[in-house]
Amino acid sequence: MFISLWEFTVLAFAAFRLTRLIVFDSITEFFRQIFLEEVVEKGEMYYVTRPGLIRGFIGELISCYWCTGVWASALLYLSYLYFPMAAAPVIFILAIAGAAAVIESVIQRLI
């Protein structure tokens, strides 16, 4: 299916925001803690996947920004393709938040 440049841009910002939400934001930390464990060694903190087939797989997925981005993009695109009325509001909210995050980052670098 062909999508316009506008749709692509909106989906790109939405995927960016959803990916950051899953991988980095504190609001989803409770979700990440199910699959990842914090380890502190020599004053540095990092995450390791919890044991188990499913927990380990999801832990590997959400600890990799690029991997999560691919799956988030696929989820958003397929949702938009097959359930446009339900997906569009969520996608637009994520896209607006993503664009706002980019603008804020630019402003922070300028100030």
PDB file of C-alpha atoms in Angstrom:
ATOM      1  CA  MET A   1       0.000   0.000   0.000  1.00  0.00           C
ATOM      2  CA  PHE A   2       1.233   3.468  -0.880  1.00  0.00           C
ATOM      3  CA  ILE A   3       1.378   6.105   1.836  1.00  0.00           C
ATOM      4  CA  SER A   4       1.884   9.801   1.289  1.00  0.00           C
ATOM      5  CA  LEU A   5       4.894  11.762   2.485  1.00  0.00           C
ATOM      6  CA  TRP A   6       2.664  13.320   5.155  1.00  0.00           C
ATOM      7  CA  GLU A   7       1.562   9.898   6.446  1.00  0.00           C
ATOM      8  CA  PHE A   8       5.165   8.699   6.428  1.00  0.00           C
ATOM      9  CA  THR A   9       6.279  11.736   8.429  1.00  0.00           C
ATOM     10  CA  VAL A  10       3.504  11.306  10.984  1.00  0.00           C
ATOM     11  CA  LEU A  11       4.270   7.587  11.338  1.00  0.00           C
ATOM     12  CA  ALA A  12       7.997   8.333  11.672  1.00  0.00           C
ATOM     13  CA  PHE A  13       7.453  10.803  14.525  1.00  0.00           C
ATOM     14  CA  ALA A  14       5.010   8.389  16.182  1.00  0.00           C
ATOM     15  CA  ALA A  15       7.478   5.490  15.913  1.00  0.00           C
ATOM     16  CA  PHE A  16      10.249   7.701  17.306  1.00  0.00           C
ATOM     17  CA  ARG A  17       8.124   8.661  20.311  1.00  0.00           C
ATOM     18  CA  LEU A  18       6.794   5.151  20.973  1.00  0.00           C
ATOM     19  CA  THR A  19      10.314   3.726  20.799  1.00  0.00           C
ATOM     20  CA  ARG A  20      11.686   6.274  23.269  1.00  0.00           C
ATOM     21  CA  LEU A  21       8.671   5.711  25.510  1.00  0.00           C
ATOM     22  CA  ILE A  22       9.357   1.981  25.675  1.00  0.00           C
ATOM     23  CA  VAL A  23      13.164   2.076  25.888  1.00  0.00           C
ATOM     24  CA  PHE A  24      13.982   5.190  27.934  1.00  0.00           C
ATOM     25  CA  ASP A  25      11.082   6.956  29.648  1.00  0.00           C
ATOM     26  CA  SER A  26      10.600   6.564  33.388  1.00  0.00           C
ATOM     27  CA  ILE A  27       6.849   6.115  32.939  1.00  0.00           C
ATOM     28  CA  THR A  28       7.465   2.658  31.426  1.00  0.00           C
ATOM     29  CA  GLU A  29      10.203   1.645  33.864  1.00  0.00           C
ATOM     30  CA  PHE A  30       7.805  -0.700  35.676  1.00  0.00           C
ATOM     31  CA  PHE A  31       7.298  -2.554  32.376  1.00  0.00           C
ATOM     32  CA  ARG A  32      11.034  -2.782  31.642  1.00  0.00           C
ATOM     33  CA  GLN A  33      11.736  -4.123  35.155  1.00  0.00           C
ATOM     34  CA  ILE A  34       9.722  -7.238  34.304  1.00  0.00           C
ATOM     35  CA  PHE A  35      12.252  -8.109  31.590  1.00  0.00           C
ATOM     36  CA  LEU A  36      15.448  -6.286  32.606  1.00  0.00           C
ATOM     37  CA  GLU A  37      17.492  -6.220  35.788  1.00  0.00           C
ATOM     38  CA  GLU A  38      19.659  -3.296  36.916  1.00  0.00           C
ATOM     39  CA  VAL A  39      23.251  -4.249  37.659  1.00  0.00           C
ATOM     40  CA  VAL A  40      25.746  -1.871  39.261  1.00  0.00           C
ATOM     41  CA  GLU A  41      29.441  -2.620  38.874  1.00  0.00           C
ATOM     42  CA  LYS A  42      32.329  -0.261  39.544  1.00  0.00           C
ATOM     43  CA  GLY A  43      29.958   2.670  39.935  1.00  0.00           C
ATOM     44  CA  GLU A  44      28.226   2.116  36.593  1.00  0.00           C
ATOM     45  CA  MET A  45      24.665   0.937  36.177  1.00  0.00           C
ATOM     46  CA  TYR A  46      23.517  -1.129  33.226  1.00  0.00           C
ATOM     47  CA  TYR A  47      20.697  -3.515  32.362  1.00  0.00           C
ATOM     48  CA  VAL A  48      20.838  -7.247  31.764  1.00  0.00           C
ATOM     49  CA  THR A  49      18.008  -9.425  30.564  1.00  0.00           C
ATOM     50  CA  ARG A  50      16.221 -11.584  33.076  1.00  0.00           C
ATOM     51  CA  PRO A  51      16.421 -15.351  32.574  1.00  0.00           C
ATOM     52  CA  GLY A  52      13.762 -17.202  30.632  1.00  0.00           C
ATOM     53  CA  LEU A  53      12.871 -17.688  27.004  1.00  0.00           C
ATOM     54  CA  ILE A  54      10.114 -15.088  26.714  1.00  0.00           C
ATOM     55  CA  ARG A  55      11.463 -12.708  29.353  1.00  0.00           C
ATOM     56  CA  GLY A  56      14.916 -12.929  27.807  1.00  0.00           C
ATOM     57  CA  PHE A  57      13.614 -12.310  24.287  1.00  0.00           C
ATOM     58  CA  ILE A  58      11.517  -9.302  25.290  1.00  0.00           C
ATOM     59  CA  GLY A  59      14.366  -8.040  27.488  1.00  0.00           C
ATOM     60  CA  GLU A  60      16.770  -8.182  24.545  1.00  0.00           C
ATOM     61  CA  LEU A  61      14.200  -6.448  22.369  1.00  0.00           C
ATOM     62  CA  ILE A  62      13.491  -3.528  24.697  1.00  0.00           C
ATOM     63  CA  SER A  63      17.146  -3.032  25.604  1.00  0.00           C
ATOM     64  CA  CYS A  64      17.944  -2.427  21.917  1.00  0.00           C
ATOM     65  CA  TYR A  65      16.728   0.964  20.683  1.00  0.00           C
ATOM     66  CA  TRP A  66      16.989  -0.055  17.019  1.00  0.00           C
ATOM     67  CA  CYS A  67      15.174  -3.376  17.536  1.00  0.00           C
ATOM     68  CA  THR A  68      12.352  -1.735  19.448  1.00  0.00           C
ATOM     69  CA  GLY A  69      12.129   0.918  16.733  1.00  0.00           C
ATOM     70  CA  VAL A  70      11.577  -1.695  14.033  1.00  0.00           C
ATOM     71  CA  TRP A  71       8.823  -3.424  16.005  1.00  0.00           C
ATOM     72  CA  ALA A  72       7.199  -0.141  17.042  1.00  0.00           C
ATOM     73  CA  SER A  73       7.216   1.014  13.417  1.00  0.00           C
ATOM     74  CA  ALA A  74       5.671  -2.252  12.253  1.00  0.00           C
ATOM     75  CA  LEU A  75       3.007  -2.106  14.962  1.00  0.00           C
ATOM     76  CA  LEU A  76       2.057   1.477  14.137  1.00  0.00           C
ATOM     77  CA  TYR A  77       2.058   0.954  10.377  1.00  0.00           C
ATOM     78  CA  LEU A  78      -0.001  -2.244  10.497  1.00  0.00           C
ATOM     79  CA  SER A  79      -2.413  -0.652  12.974  1.00  0.00           C
ATOM     80  CA  TYR A  80      -2.803   2.322  10.653  1.00  0.00           C
ATOM     81  CA  LEU A  81      -3.250   0.033   7.660  1.00  0.00           C
ATOM     82  CA  TYR A  82      -5.830  -2.355   9.151  1.00  0.00           C
ATOM     83  CA  PHE A  83      -7.500  -0.278  11.889  1.00  0.00           C
ATOM     84  CA  PRO A  84      -7.154   3.350  10.750  1.00  0.00           C
ATOM     85  CA  MET A  85     -10.046   4.777  12.779  1.00  0.00           C
ATOM     86  CA  ALA A  86      -8.739   3.321  16.033  1.00  0.00           C
ATOM     87  CA  ALA A  87      -5.031   3.814  15.312  1.00  0.00           C
ATOM     88  CA  ALA A  88      -5.077   7.362  13.932  1.00  0.00           C
ATOM     89  CA  PRO A  89      -5.694   9.181  17.252  1.00  0.00           C
ATOM     90  CA  VAL A  90      -2.937   7.219  19.015  1.00  0.00           C
ATOM     91  CA  ILE A  91      -0.541   7.735  16.109  1.00  0.00           C
ATOM     92  CA  PHE A  92      -1.226  11.471  15.953  1.00  0.00           C
ATOM     93  CA  ILE A  93      -0.772  11.899  19.706  1.00  0.00           C
ATOM     94  CA  LEU A  94       2.552  10.042  19.564  1.00  0.00           C
ATOM     95  CA  ALA A  95       3.604  12.039  16.479  1.00  0.00           C
ATOM     96  CA  ILE A  96       2.795  15.369  18.105  1.00  0.00           C
ATOM     97  CA  ALA A  97       4.704  14.345  21.240  1.00  0.00           C
ATOM     98  CA  GLY A  98       7.620  13.146  19.091  1.00  0.00           C
ATOM     99  CA  ALA A  99       7.765  16.388  17.134  1.00  0.00           C
ATOM    100  CA  ALA A 100       7.594  18.360  20.387  1.00  0.00           C
ATOM    101  CA  ALA A 101      10.511  16.321  21.775  1.00  0.00           C
ATOM    102  CA  VAL A 102      12.602  17.072  18.695  1.00  0.00           C
ATOM    103  CA  ILE A 103      11.764  20.788  18.918  1.00  0.00           C
ATOM    104  CA  GLU A 104      12.649  20.810  22.628  1.00  0.00           C
ATOM    105  CA  SER A 105      15.992  19.116  21.905  1.00  0.00           C
ATOM    106  CA  VAL A 106      16.815  21.727  19.270  1.00  0.00           C
ATOM    107  CA  ILE A 107      15.866  24.581  21.589  1.00  0.00           C
ATOM    108  CA  GLN A 108      17.955  23.120  24.436  1.00  0.00           C
ATOM    109  CA  ARG A 109      21.008  23.020  22.174  1.00  0.00           C
ATOM    110  CA  LEU A 110      20.456  26.616  21.071  1.00  0.00           C
ATOM    111  CA  ILE A 111      20.108  27.988  24.592  1.00  0.00           C
TER     112      ILE A 111
END
